[in-house]
């Protein structure tokens, strides 16, 4: 496993994760999966962290599965379960907001990796391609669930079945991503968002992320109960006490993330 295929740095309570195989547009091979899962486990266990920033090195964000060496051995479903599904779930299960700075093309599972994050900020030059169909595969990594939710069935069907390139400004029009900016401003813009999130009540943000995820399978009654349970937890937090205190004292709150 190459430690360098996915870089992990920490600054200002933010974990910066960089996909780092630029010569293949950061497509994933087995070593990179191992490293990515180790990085996600490390981030998950670090209570000092309050936000995550994910990006790619070089001119691409991620071109999905590395297909340069042929195809994975064994059933693809088993490969997905062992690798991609764990990466996607690893991101969704992090109790931290994840900002994805899409610096270039995001194709196949790479596009859905970006969409698994809580916020996607893309360079205007970037694009999203549901490239699976172009090599005779079905969309995976959650794309058949995430994309219809984000853009509606008609647009999702076209993207998933036609496999065309969707430029980032169009993805923004579709409501698929959070923001677009010039490539030269991507780092500053996306990092500022991560820094803002890192100063917010982390526990409440993590619970909100969870509530959004469970909402897809819930009816209203079940969701109301889930909200009540989460609110009970948030209601016991130091950040809730601080928020109310700050309101009463007419000053900005200073959240500590607990
Ligand atoms: O169980 C399973 O494994 C199934 C799981 C599937 C998950 C998936 O992600 S399936 C989809 C896999 N990804 C693709 O099919 C995308 C393939 N790549 C492309 O279509 C194009 O590269 C792009 C549209 C993404 C970008 O095009 P362009 O013209 O900007 O760049 P390029 O010249 O094609 O690529 C630059 C280099 O990256 C090139 O290498 P070279 O010629 O300079 O030595 C290219 O071969 C390499 N590269 C790009 N994508 C991949 C890749 N190498 C390995 N695997 C890739 N996916």
PDB file of C-alpha atoms and ligand atoms in Angstrom:
ATOM      1  CA  UNK A   1       0.000   0.000   0.000  1.00  0.00           C
ATOM      2  CA  UNK A   2       1.400   3.382  -0.984  1.00  0.00           C
ATOM      3  CA  UNK A   3       0.942   5.877   1.852  1.00  0.00           C
ATOM      4  CA  UNK A   4       1.171   8.593  -0.744  1.00  0.00           C
ATOM      5  CA  UNK A   5      -1.752   7.465  -2.921  1.00  0.00           C
ATOM      6  CA  UNK A   6      -4.074   9.246  -0.490  1.00  0.00           C
ATOM      7  CA  UNK A   7      -2.526  12.053   1.553  1.00  0.00           C
ATOM      8  CA  UNK A   8      -3.893  13.049   4.947  1.00  0.00           C
ATOM      9  CA  UNK A   9      -3.005  16.396   6.513  1.00  0.00           C
ATOM     10  CA  UNK A  10      -4.584  18.187   9.466  1.00  0.00           C
ATOM     11  CA  UNK A  11      -4.912  21.942   9.843  1.00  0.00           C
ATOM     12  CA  UNK A  12      -7.231  24.075  11.965  1.00  0.00           C
ATOM     13  CA  UNK A  13      -9.310  21.036  13.004  1.00  0.00           C
ATOM     14  CA  UNK A  14      -9.864  20.117   9.345  1.00  0.00           C
ATOM     15  CA  UNK A  15      -8.680  16.844   7.791  1.00  0.00           C
ATOM     16  CA  UNK A  16      -7.458  17.469   4.273  1.00  0.00           C
ATOM     17  CA  UNK A  17      -7.628  14.282   2.183  1.00  0.00           C
ATOM     18  CA  UNK A  18      -5.969  14.399  -1.249  1.00  0.00           C
ATOM     19  CA  UNK A  19      -6.433  11.620  -3.815  1.00  0.00           C
ATOM     20  CA  UNK A  20      -2.954  11.409  -5.217  1.00  0.00           C
ATOM     21  CA  UNK A  21      -2.452   9.317  -8.349  1.00  0.00           C
ATOM     22  CA  UNK A  22      -2.619  12.193 -10.818  1.00  0.00           C
ATOM     23  CA  UNK A  23      -1.089  10.224 -13.692  1.00  0.00           C
ATOM     24  CA  UNK A  24      -4.307   8.160 -13.864  1.00  0.00           C
ATOM     25  CA  UNK A  25      -6.640  10.991 -12.846  1.00  0.00           C
ATOM     26  CA  UNK A  26      -6.680   9.590  -9.284  1.00  0.00           C
ATOM     27  CA  UNK A  27      -8.500   6.423 -10.301  1.00  0.00           C
ATOM     28  CA  UNK A  28      -8.490   3.816  -7.519  1.00  0.00           C
ATOM     29  CA  UNK A  29      -6.440   0.614  -7.511  1.00  0.00           C
ATOM     30  CA  UNK A  30      -6.444  -1.854  -4.617  1.00  0.00           C
ATOM     31  CA  UNK A  31      -3.587  -0.157  -2.768  1.00  0.00           C
ATOM     32  CA  UNK A  32      -5.396   3.143  -2.931  1.00  0.00           C
ATOM     33  CA  UNK A  33      -8.577   1.613  -1.478  1.00  0.00           C
ATOM     34  CA  UNK A  34      -6.598   0.198   1.434  1.00  0.00           C
ATOM     35  CA  UNK A  35      -5.022   3.564   2.087  1.00  0.00           C
ATOM     36  CA  UNK A  36      -8.305   5.487   1.710  1.00  0.00           C
ATOM     37  CA  UNK A  37     -10.081   3.197   4.161  1.00  0.00           C
ATOM     38  CA  UNK A  38      -7.215   3.609   6.639  1.00  0.00           C
ATOM     39  CA  UNK A  39      -7.409   7.393   6.252  1.00  0.00           C
ATOM     40  CA  UNK A  40     -11.176   7.406   6.813  1.00  0.00           C
ATOM     41  CA  UNK A  41     -10.746   5.239   9.915  1.00  0.00           C
ATOM     42  CA  UNK A  42      -8.081   7.612  11.249  1.00  0.00           C
ATOM     43  CA  UNK A  43     -10.253  10.663  10.631  1.00  0.00           C
ATOM     44  CA  UNK A  44     -13.250   8.964  12.200  1.00  0.00           C
ATOM     45  CA  UNK A  45     -11.296   8.245  15.377  1.00  0.00           C
ATOM     46  CA  UNK A  46      -9.800  11.733  15.773  1.00  0.00           C
ATOM     47  CA  UNK A  47     -12.026  13.755  18.095  1.00  0.00           C
ATOM     48  CA  UNK A  48     -10.045  16.932  17.443  1.00  0.00           C
ATOM     49  CA  UNK A  49     -11.326  17.072  13.844  1.00  0.00           C
ATOM     50  CA  UNK A  50     -14.434  19.094  13.000  1.00  0.00           C
ATOM     51  CA  UNK A  51     -14.607  19.010   9.187  1.00  0.00           C
ATOM     52  CA  UNK A  52     -13.137  17.174   6.212  1.00  0.00           C
ATOM     53  CA  UNK A  53     -11.863  18.578   2.912  1.00  0.00           C
ATOM     54  CA  UNK A  54     -11.524  16.094   0.044  1.00  0.00           C
ATOM     55  CA  UNK A  55      -9.838  16.913  -3.256  1.00  0.00           C
ATOM     56  CA  UNK A  56      -7.712  15.440  -6.042  1.00  0.00           C
ATOM     57  CA  UNK A  57      -4.121  16.097  -7.070  1.00  0.00           C
ATOM     58  CA  UNK A  58      -3.358  17.195 -10.611  1.00  0.00           C
ATOM     59  CA  UNK A  59      -5.898  18.002 -13.310  1.00  0.00           C
ATOM     60  CA  UNK A  60      -8.573  15.466 -12.367  1.00  0.00           C
ATOM     61  CA  UNK A  61     -10.608  14.762  -9.244  1.00  0.00           C
ATOM     62  CA  UNK A  62     -11.125  11.006  -9.699  1.00  0.00           C
ATOM     63  CA  UNK A  63     -11.772   8.780 -12.740  1.00  0.00           C
ATOM     64  CA  UNK A  64     -13.340   5.989 -10.669  1.00  0.00           C
ATOM     65  CA  UNK A  65     -12.010   2.473 -10.812  1.00  0.00           C
ATOM     66  CA  UNK A  66      -8.509   2.067 -12.282  1.00  0.00           C
ATOM     67  CA  UNK A  67      -9.220   0.077 -15.432  1.00  0.00           C
ATOM     68  CA  UNK A  68      -5.727   0.303 -16.923  1.00  0.00           C
ATOM     69  CA  UNK A  69      -4.798  -3.198 -15.826  1.00  0.00           C
ATOM     70  CA  UNK A  70      -7.985  -4.856 -17.056  1.00  0.00           C
ATOM     71  CA  UNK A  71     -10.852  -5.711 -14.750  1.00  0.00           C
ATOM     72  CA  UNK A  72     -10.948  -6.771 -11.079  1.00  0.00           C
ATOM     73  CA  UNK A  73     -10.819 -10.496 -10.348  1.00  0.00           C
ATOM     74  CA  UNK A  74     -13.992 -12.222  -9.190  1.00  0.00           C
ATOM     75  CA  UNK A  75     -17.554 -10.915  -9.145  1.00  0.00           C
ATOM     76  CA  UNK A  76     -17.802  -7.134  -9.406  1.00  0.00           C
ATOM     77  CA  UNK A  77     -20.389  -7.078  -6.627  1.00  0.00           C
ATOM     78  CA  UNK A  78     -17.830  -8.532  -4.234  1.00  0.00           C
ATOM     79  CA  UNK A  79     -15.244  -6.001  -5.372  1.00  0.00           C
ATOM     80  CA  UNK A  80     -17.688  -3.146  -4.780  1.00  0.00           C
ATOM     81  CA  UNK A  81     -18.619  -4.456  -1.342  1.00  0.00           C
ATOM     82  CA  UNK A  82     -14.970  -4.773  -0.327  1.00  0.00           C
ATOM     83  CA  UNK A  83     -13.805  -1.420  -1.718  1.00  0.00           C
ATOM     84  CA  UNK A  84     -16.088   1.273  -3.114  1.00  0.00           C
ATOM     85  CA  UNK A  85     -19.061   0.617  -0.840  1.00  0.00           C
ATOM     86  CA  UNK A  86     -16.847   0.898   2.224  1.00  0.00           C
ATOM     87  CA  UNK A  87     -15.430   4.203   0.990  1.00  0.00           C
ATOM     88  CA  UNK A  88     -18.900   5.652   0.317  1.00  0.00           C
ATOM     89  CA  UNK A  89     -20.262   4.435   3.659  1.00  0.00           C
ATOM     90  CA  UNK A  90     -17.087   5.605   5.381  1.00  0.00           C
ATOM     91  CA  UNK A  91     -17.805   9.139   4.193  1.00  0.00           C
ATOM     92  CA  UNK A  92     -21.506   8.994   5.036  1.00  0.00           C
ATOM     93  CA  UNK A  93     -20.801   7.555   8.502  1.00  0.00           C
ATOM     94  CA  UNK A  94     -18.253  10.223   9.434  1.00  0.00           C
ATOM     95  CA  UNK A  95     -19.998  12.401  12.035  1.00  0.00           C
ATOM     96  CA  UNK A  96     -18.348  15.421  10.386  1.00  0.00           C
ATOM     97  CA  UNK A  97     -19.271  17.604   7.413  1.00  0.00           C
ATOM     98  CA  UNK A  98     -17.308  16.653   4.305  1.00  0.00           C
ATOM     99  CA  UNK A  99     -16.548  19.318   1.695  1.00  0.00           C
ATOM    100  CA  UNK A 100     -15.470  17.966  -1.680  1.00  0.00           C
ATOM    101  CA  UNK A 101     -13.398  20.325  -3.813  1.00  0.00           C
ATOM    102  CA  UNK A 102     -13.747  18.933  -7.333  1.00  0.00           C
ATOM    103  CA  UNK A 103     -10.716  20.233  -9.178  1.00  0.00           C
ATOM    104  CA  UNK A 104     -11.283  18.490 -12.515  1.00  0.00           C
ATOM    105  CA  UNK A 105     -13.064  15.606 -14.123  1.00  0.00           C
ATOM    106  CA  UNK A 106     -15.025  13.276 -11.799  1.00  0.00           C
ATOM    107  CA  UNK A 107     -15.949  10.114 -13.706  1.00  0.00           C
ATOM    108  CA  UNK A 108     -17.667   6.830 -12.877  1.00  0.00           C
ATOM    109  CA  UNK A 109     -17.337   5.993  -9.206  1.00  0.00           C
ATOM    110  CA  UNK A 110     -15.275   9.176  -8.904  1.00  0.00           C
ATOM    111  CA  UNK A 111     -18.366  11.267  -9.708  1.00  0.00           C
ATOM    112  CA  UNK A 112     -20.408   9.396  -7.117  1.00  0.00           C
ATOM    113  CA  UNK A 113     -17.605   9.651  -4.574  1.00  0.00           C
ATOM    114  CA  UNK A 114     -17.948  13.444  -4.868  1.00  0.00           C
ATOM    115  CA  UNK A 115     -21.739  13.233  -4.583  1.00  0.00           C
ATOM    116  CA  UNK A 116     -21.393  11.141  -1.414  1.00  0.00           C
ATOM    117  CA  UNK A 117     -19.916  14.202   0.297  1.00  0.00           C
ATOM    118  CA  UNK A 118     -22.031  16.778   2.123  1.00  0.00           C
ATOM    119  CA  UNK A 119     -20.942  19.780   0.062  1.00  0.00           C
ATOM    120  CA  UNK A 120     -19.524  19.738  -3.462  1.00  0.00           C
ATOM    121  CA  UNK A 121     -17.674  22.849  -4.599  1.00  0.00           C
ATOM    122  CA  UNK A 122     -16.419  22.444  -8.166  1.00  0.00           C
ATOM    123  CA  UNK A 123     -14.072  24.351 -10.403  1.00  0.00           C
ATOM    124  CA  UNK A 124     -15.906  25.818 -13.394  1.00  0.00           C
ATOM    125  CA  UNK A 125     -13.547  23.733 -15.548  1.00  0.00           C
ATOM    126  CA  UNK A 126     -14.536  20.483 -13.795  1.00  0.00           C
ATOM    127  CA  UNK A 127     -17.114  18.001 -15.051  1.00  0.00           C
ATOM    128  CA  UNK A 128     -19.097  14.980 -13.917  1.00  0.00           C
ATOM    129  CA  UNK A 129     -19.482  11.854 -16.044  1.00  0.00           C
ATOM    130  CA  UNK A 130     -21.532   8.788 -15.135  1.00  0.00           C
ATOM    131  CA  UNK A 131     -19.050   6.878 -17.272  1.00  0.00           C
ATOM    132  CA  UNK A 132     -20.175   3.370 -16.314  1.00  0.00           C
ATOM    133  CA  UNK A 133     -22.396   2.847 -19.346  1.00  0.00           C
ATOM    134  CA  UNK A 134     -19.523   3.817 -21.652  1.00  0.00           C
ATOM    135  CA  UNK A 135     -17.790   0.593 -20.605  1.00  0.00           C
ATOM    136  CA  UNK A 136     -20.938  -1.520 -20.441  1.00  0.00           C
ATOM    137  CA  UNK A 137     -21.542  -1.294 -16.688  1.00  0.00           C
ATOM    138  CA  UNK A 138     -24.358  -0.082 -14.481  1.00  0.00           C
ATOM    139  CA  UNK A 139     -23.868   2.924 -12.202  1.00  0.00           C
ATOM    140  CA  UNK A 140     -22.684   2.012  -8.714  1.00  0.00           C
ATOM    141  CA  UNK A 141     -21.270   3.723  -5.616  1.00  0.00           C
ATOM    142  CA  UNK A 142     -24.773   4.938  -4.748  1.00  0.00           C
ATOM    143  CA  UNK A 143     -25.316   6.906  -7.955  1.00  0.00           C
ATOM    144  CA  UNK A 144     -28.685   5.326  -8.712  1.00  0.00           C
ATOM    145  CA  UNK A 145     -29.953   6.557  -5.322  1.00  0.00           C
ATOM    146  CA  UNK A 146     -28.074   9.827  -4.911  1.00  0.00           C
ATOM    147  CA  UNK A 147     -28.479  11.279  -8.377  1.00  0.00           C
ATOM    148  CA  UNK A 148     -32.301  10.974  -8.684  1.00  0.00           C
ATOM    149  CA  UNK A 149     -32.569  12.538  -5.219  1.00  0.00           C
ATOM    150  CA  UNK A 150     -30.384  15.442  -6.217  1.00  0.00           C
ATOM    151  CA  UNK A 151     -31.563  16.217  -9.741  1.00  0.00           C
ATOM    152  CA  UNK A 152     -34.857  14.335 -10.219  1.00  0.00           C
ATOM    153  CA  UNK A 153     -35.598  11.203 -12.186  1.00  0.00           C
ATOM    154  CA  UNK A 154     -35.614  12.630 -15.726  1.00  0.00           C
ATOM    155  CA  UNK A 155     -32.212  14.292 -15.458  1.00  0.00           C
ATOM    156  CA  UNK A 156     -30.740  11.394 -13.487  1.00  0.00           C
ATOM    157  CA  UNK A 157     -31.914   8.890 -16.094  1.00  0.00           C
ATOM    158  CA  UNK A 158     -30.309  10.903 -18.885  1.00  0.00           C
ATOM    159  CA  UNK A 159     -27.026  11.262 -16.990  1.00  0.00           C
ATOM    160  CA  UNK A 160     -26.902   7.615 -15.905  1.00  0.00           C
ATOM    161  CA  UNK A 161     -27.983   6.125 -19.231  1.00  0.00           C
ATOM    162  CA  UNK A 162     -26.261   8.427 -21.711  1.00  0.00           C
ATOM    163  CA  UNK A 163     -22.951   8.779 -19.855  1.00  0.00           C
ATOM    164  CA  UNK A 164     -22.393  12.288 -21.202  1.00  0.00           C
ATOM    165  CA  UNK A 165     -20.103  14.856 -19.641  1.00  0.00           C
ATOM    166  CA  UNK A 166     -21.936  17.338 -17.389  1.00  0.00           C
ATOM    167  CA  UNK A 167     -19.916  20.537 -16.982  1.00  0.00           C
ATOM    168  CA  UNK A 168     -19.801  21.861 -13.398  1.00  0.00           C
ATOM    169  CA  UNK A 169     -21.814  25.054 -14.128  1.00  0.00           C
ATOM    170  CA  UNK A 170     -24.612  22.864 -15.501  1.00  0.00           C
ATOM    171  CA  UNK A 171     -24.377  20.593 -12.447  1.00  0.00           C
ATOM    172  CA  UNK A 172     -24.930  23.687 -10.320  1.00  0.00           C
ATOM    173  CA  UNK A 173     -28.014  24.646 -12.401  1.00  0.00           C
ATOM    174  CA  UNK A 174     -29.308  21.113 -11.834  1.00  0.00           C
ATOM    175  CA  UNK A 175     -28.954  21.508  -8.057  1.00  0.00           C
ATOM    176  CA  UNK A 176     -26.488  18.616  -8.041  1.00  0.00           C
ATOM    177  CA  UNK A 177     -23.675  20.511  -6.338  1.00  0.00           C
ATOM    178  CA  UNK A 178     -23.312  23.362  -3.857  1.00  0.00           C
ATOM    179  CA  UNK A 179     -21.143  25.902  -5.689  1.00  0.00           C
ATOM    180  CA  UNK A 180     -18.879  26.588  -8.664  1.00  0.00           C
ATOM    181  CA  UNK A 181     -15.925  28.922  -8.864  1.00  0.00           C
ATOM    182  CA  UNK A 182     -12.893  29.449 -11.111  1.00  0.00           C
ATOM    183  CA  UNK A 183     -10.228  26.779 -10.634  1.00  0.00           C
ATOM    184  CA  UNK A 184      -7.792  29.405  -9.319  1.00  0.00           C
ATOM    185  CA  UNK A 185     -10.240  30.156  -6.470  1.00  0.00           C
ATOM    186  CA  UNK A 186     -11.286  26.578  -5.685  1.00  0.00           C
ATOM    187  CA  UNK A 187      -8.896  25.982  -2.804  1.00  0.00           C
ATOM    188  CA  UNK A 188      -9.763  29.279  -1.088  1.00  0.00           C
ATOM    189  CA  UNK A 189     -13.508  28.946  -1.641  1.00  0.00           C
ATOM    190  CA  UNK A 190     -13.874  25.306  -0.601  1.00  0.00           C
ATOM    191  CA  UNK A 191     -11.452  25.646   2.316  1.00  0.00           C
ATOM    192  CA  UNK A 192     -13.359  28.697   3.608  1.00  0.00           C
ATOM    193  CA  UNK A 193     -16.511  26.584   3.646  1.00  0.00           C
ATOM    194  CA  UNK A 194     -14.725  23.772   5.506  1.00  0.00           C
ATOM    195  CA  UNK A 195     -13.322  26.317   7.992  1.00  0.00           C
ATOM    196  CA  UNK A 196     -16.769  27.794   8.550  1.00  0.00           C
ATOM    197  CA  UNK A 197     -18.194  24.336   9.209  1.00  0.00           C
ATOM    198  CA  UNK A 198     -15.282  23.535  11.541  1.00  0.00           C
ATOM    199  CA  UNK A 199     -16.340  26.473  13.730  1.00  0.00           C
ATOM    200  CA  UNK A 200     -19.928  25.273  13.998  1.00  0.00           C
ATOM    201  CA  UNK A 201     -21.540  22.869  16.510  1.00  0.00           C
ATOM    202  CA  UNK A 202     -19.991  19.651  15.227  1.00  0.00           C
ATOM    203  CA  UNK A 203     -22.228  17.303  17.182  1.00  0.00           C
ATOM    204  CA  UNK A 204     -25.375  18.947  15.756  1.00  0.00           C
ATOM    205  CA  UNK A 205     -23.930  18.867  12.236  1.00  0.00           C
ATOM    206  CA  UNK A 206     -23.101  15.165  12.538  1.00  0.00           C
ATOM    207  CA  UNK A 207     -26.608  14.408  13.798  1.00  0.00           C
ATOM    208  CA  UNK A 208     -28.120  16.486  10.968  1.00  0.00           C
ATOM    209  CA  UNK A 209     -26.110  14.480   8.428  1.00  0.00           C
ATOM    210  CA  UNK A 210     -27.431  11.272   9.934  1.00  0.00           C
ATOM    211  CA  UNK A 211     -31.028  12.554   9.901  1.00  0.00           C
ATOM    212  CA  UNK A 212     -30.755  13.470   6.223  1.00  0.00           C
ATOM    213  CA  UNK A 213     -29.466   9.979   5.427  1.00  0.00           C
ATOM    214  CA  UNK A 214     -32.145   8.086   7.344  1.00  0.00           C
ATOM    215  CA  UNK A 215     -34.901  10.321   5.917  1.00  0.00           C
ATOM    216  CA  UNK A 216     -34.745   8.515   2.561  1.00  0.00           C
ATOM    217  CA  UNK A 217     -36.199   5.338   4.036  1.00  0.00           C
ATOM    218  CA  UNK A 218     -38.518   6.913   6.630  1.00  0.00           C
ATOM    219  CA  UNK A 219     -42.123   8.036   6.703  1.00  0.00           C
ATOM    220  CA  UNK A 220     -42.931  11.329   8.446  1.00  0.00           C
ATOM    221  CA  UNK A 221     -43.786   9.743  11.818  1.00  0.00           C
ATOM    222  CA  UNK A 222     -40.536   7.769  11.902  1.00  0.00           C
ATOM    223  CA  UNK A 223     -38.520  10.807  10.874  1.00  0.00           C
ATOM    224  CA  UNK A 224     -40.137  12.947  13.571  1.00  0.00           C
ATOM    225  CA  UNK A 225     -39.125  10.336  16.153  1.00  0.00           C
ATOM    226  CA  UNK A 226     -35.571  10.263  14.785  1.00  0.00           C
ATOM    227  CA  UNK A 227     -35.403  14.062  14.994  1.00  0.00           C
ATOM    228  CA  UNK A 228     -36.615  13.940  18.581  1.00  0.00           C
ATOM    229  CA  UNK A 229     -33.915  11.437  19.531  1.00  0.00           C
ATOM    230  CA  UNK A 230     -31.220  13.483  17.850  1.00  0.00           C
ATOM    231  CA  UNK A 231     -32.491  16.682  19.434  1.00  0.00           C
ATOM    232  CA  UNK A 232     -32.295  15.079  22.869  1.00  0.00           C
ATOM    233  CA  UNK A 233     -28.611  14.393  22.234  1.00  0.00           C
ATOM    234  CA  UNK A 234     -27.963  17.887  20.821  1.00  0.00           C
ATOM    235  CA  UNK A 235     -29.909  19.375  23.710  1.00  0.00           C
ATOM    236  CA  UNK A 236     -27.363  17.939  26.155  1.00  0.00           C
ATOM    237  CA  UNK A 237     -24.379  19.373  24.293  1.00  0.00           C
ATOM    238  CA  UNK A 238     -22.021  22.076  25.483  1.00  0.00           C
ATOM    239  CA  UNK A 239     -22.547  23.829  22.155  1.00  0.00           C
ATOM    240  CA  UNK A 240     -26.286  24.099  22.758  1.00  0.00           C
ATOM    241  CA  UNK A 241     -25.641  25.647  26.173  1.00  0.00           C
ATOM    242  CA  UNK A 242     -23.126  28.031  24.604  1.00  0.00           C
ATOM    243  CA  UNK A 243     -25.529  28.935  21.756  1.00  0.00           C
ATOM    244  CA  UNK A 244     -28.315  29.887  24.155  1.00  0.00           C
ATOM    245  CA  UNK A 245     -25.925  31.713  26.497  1.00  0.00           C
ATOM    246  CA  UNK A 246     -24.424  33.685  23.594  1.00  0.00           C
ATOM    247  CA  UNK A 247     -27.902  34.606  22.368  1.00  0.00           C
ATOM    248  CA  UNK A 248     -28.831  35.943  25.783  1.00  0.00           C
ATOM    249  CA  UNK A 249     -25.598  37.878  26.077  1.00  0.00           C
ATOM    250  CA  UNK A 250     -25.981  39.247  22.533  1.00  0.00           C
ATOM    251  CA  UNK A 251     -22.565  37.957  21.384  1.00  0.00           C
ATOM    252  CA  UNK A 252     -21.410  35.479  18.737  1.00  0.00           C
ATOM    253  CA  UNK A 253     -21.258  31.902  20.072  1.00  0.00           C
ATOM    254  CA  UNK A 254     -17.944  30.101  20.462  1.00  0.00           C
ATOM    255  CA  UNK A 255     -18.654  26.458  19.691  1.00  0.00           C
ATOM    256  CA  UNK A 256     -16.258  23.737  20.788  1.00  0.00           C
ATOM    257  CA  UNK A 257     -17.796  20.894  18.796  1.00  0.00           C
ATOM    258  CA  UNK A 258     -19.187  18.932  21.740  1.00  0.00           C
TER     259      UNK A 258
HETATM  260  O1  LIG B   1     -16.232  -3.775  -9.512  1.00  0.00           O
HETATM  261  C1  LIG B   1     -15.856  -2.929 -10.302  1.00  0.00           C
HETATM  262  O2  LIG B   1     -14.679  -2.640 -10.483  1.00  0.00           O
HETATM  263  C2  LIG B   1     -16.848  -2.069 -11.016  1.00  0.00           C
HETATM  264  C3  LIG B   1     -16.669  -0.708 -10.522  1.00  0.00           C
HETATM  265  C4  LIG B   1     -16.696   0.296 -11.338  1.00  0.00           C
HETATM  266  C5  LIG B   1     -16.532   1.667 -10.852  1.00  0.00           C
HETATM  267  C6  LIG B   1     -16.166   2.608 -11.945  1.00  0.00           C
HETATM  268  O3  LIG B   1     -15.688   3.672 -11.612  1.00  0.00           O
HETATM  269  S1  LIG B   1     -16.445   2.176 -13.568  1.00  0.00           S
HETATM  270  C7  LIG B   1     -15.871   3.620 -14.466  1.00  0.00           C
HETATM  271  C8  LIG B   1     -14.382   3.617 -14.579  1.00  0.00           C
HETATM  272  N1  LIG B   1     -13.935   4.863 -15.109  1.00  0.00           N
HETATM  273  C9  LIG B   1     -14.013   5.162 -16.408  1.00  0.00           C
HETATM  274  O4  LIG B   1     -14.489   4.408 -17.229  1.00  0.00           O
HETATM  275  C10 LIG B   1     -13.424   6.497 -16.836  1.00  0.00           C
HETATM  276  C11 LIG B   1     -12.298   6.259 -17.820  1.00  0.00           C
HETATM  277  N2  LIG B   1     -11.688   7.500 -18.165  1.00  0.00           N
HETATM  278  C12 LIG B   1     -12.184   8.331 -19.086  1.00  0.00           C
HETATM  279  O5  LIG B   1     -13.243   8.112 -19.653  1.00  0.00           O
HETATM  280  C13 LIG B   1     -11.378   9.567 -19.381  1.00  0.00           C
HETATM  281  O6  LIG B   1     -10.071   9.363 -18.940  1.00  0.00           O
HETATM  282  C14 LIG B   1     -11.951  10.832 -18.710  1.00  0.00           C
HETATM  283  C15 LIG B   1     -13.248  11.246 -19.423  1.00  0.00           C
HETATM  284  C16 LIG B   1     -12.206  10.630 -17.222  1.00  0.00           C
HETATM  285  C17 LIG B   1     -10.928  12.007 -18.861  1.00  0.00           C
HETATM  286  O7  LIG B   1     -10.568  12.134 -20.216  1.00  0.00           O
HETATM  287  P1  LIG B   1      -9.288  13.020 -20.606  1.00  0.00           P
HETATM  288  O8  LIG B   1      -9.241  13.058 -22.090  1.00  0.00           O
HETATM  289  O9  LIG B   1      -9.357  14.309 -19.870  1.00  0.00           O
HETATM  290  O10 LIG B   1      -8.029  12.254 -19.990  1.00  0.00           O
HETATM  291  P2  LIG B   1      -7.355  10.904 -20.547  1.00  0.00           P
HETATM  292  O11 LIG B   1      -6.278  11.252 -21.500  1.00  0.00           O
HETATM  293  O12 LIG B   1      -8.398   9.940 -20.987  1.00  0.00           O
HETATM  294  O13 LIG B   1      -6.737  10.330 -19.184  1.00  0.00           O
HETATM  295  C18 LIG B   1      -5.494  10.799 -18.685  1.00  0.00           C
HETATM  296  C19 LIG B   1      -4.705   9.592 -18.230  1.00  0.00           C
HETATM  297  O14 LIG B   1      -5.441   8.976 -17.151  1.00  0.00           O
HETATM  298  C20 LIG B   1      -4.580   8.545 -19.333  1.00  0.00           C
HETATM  299  O15 LIG B   1      -3.350   7.902 -19.145  1.00  0.00           O
HETATM  300  P3  LIG B   1      -2.153   8.159 -20.216  1.00  0.00           P
HETATM  301  O16 LIG B   1      -2.702   7.843 -21.576  1.00  0.00           O
HETATM  302  O17 LIG B   1      -1.799   9.622 -20.067  1.00  0.00           O
HETATM  303  O18 LIG B   1      -1.063   7.242 -19.773  1.00  0.00           O
HETATM  304  C21 LIG B   1      -5.708   7.593 -19.007  1.00  0.00           C
HETATM  305  O19 LIG B   1      -5.465   6.287 -19.476  1.00  0.00           O
HETATM  306  C22 LIG B   1      -5.677   7.616 -17.493  1.00  0.00           C
HETATM  307  N3  LIG B   1      -6.980   7.223 -16.942  1.00  0.00           N
HETATM  308  C23 LIG B   1      -8.131   7.908 -17.017  1.00  0.00           C
HETATM  309  N4  LIG B   1      -9.109   7.235 -16.406  1.00  0.00           N
HETATM  310  C24 LIG B   1      -8.557   6.094 -15.971  1.00  0.00           C
HETATM  311  C25 LIG B   1      -7.203   6.082 -16.305  1.00  0.00           C
HETATM  312  N5  LIG B   1      -6.386   5.053 -16.004  1.00  0.00           N
HETATM  313  C26 LIG B   1      -6.936   4.017 -15.344  1.00  0.00           C
HETATM  314  N6  LIG B   1      -8.228   3.956 -14.988  1.00  0.00           N
HETATM  315  C27 LIG B   1      -9.074   4.968 -15.272  1.00  0.00           C
HETATM  316  N7  LIG B   1     -10.364   4.909 -14.860  1.00  0.00           N
END
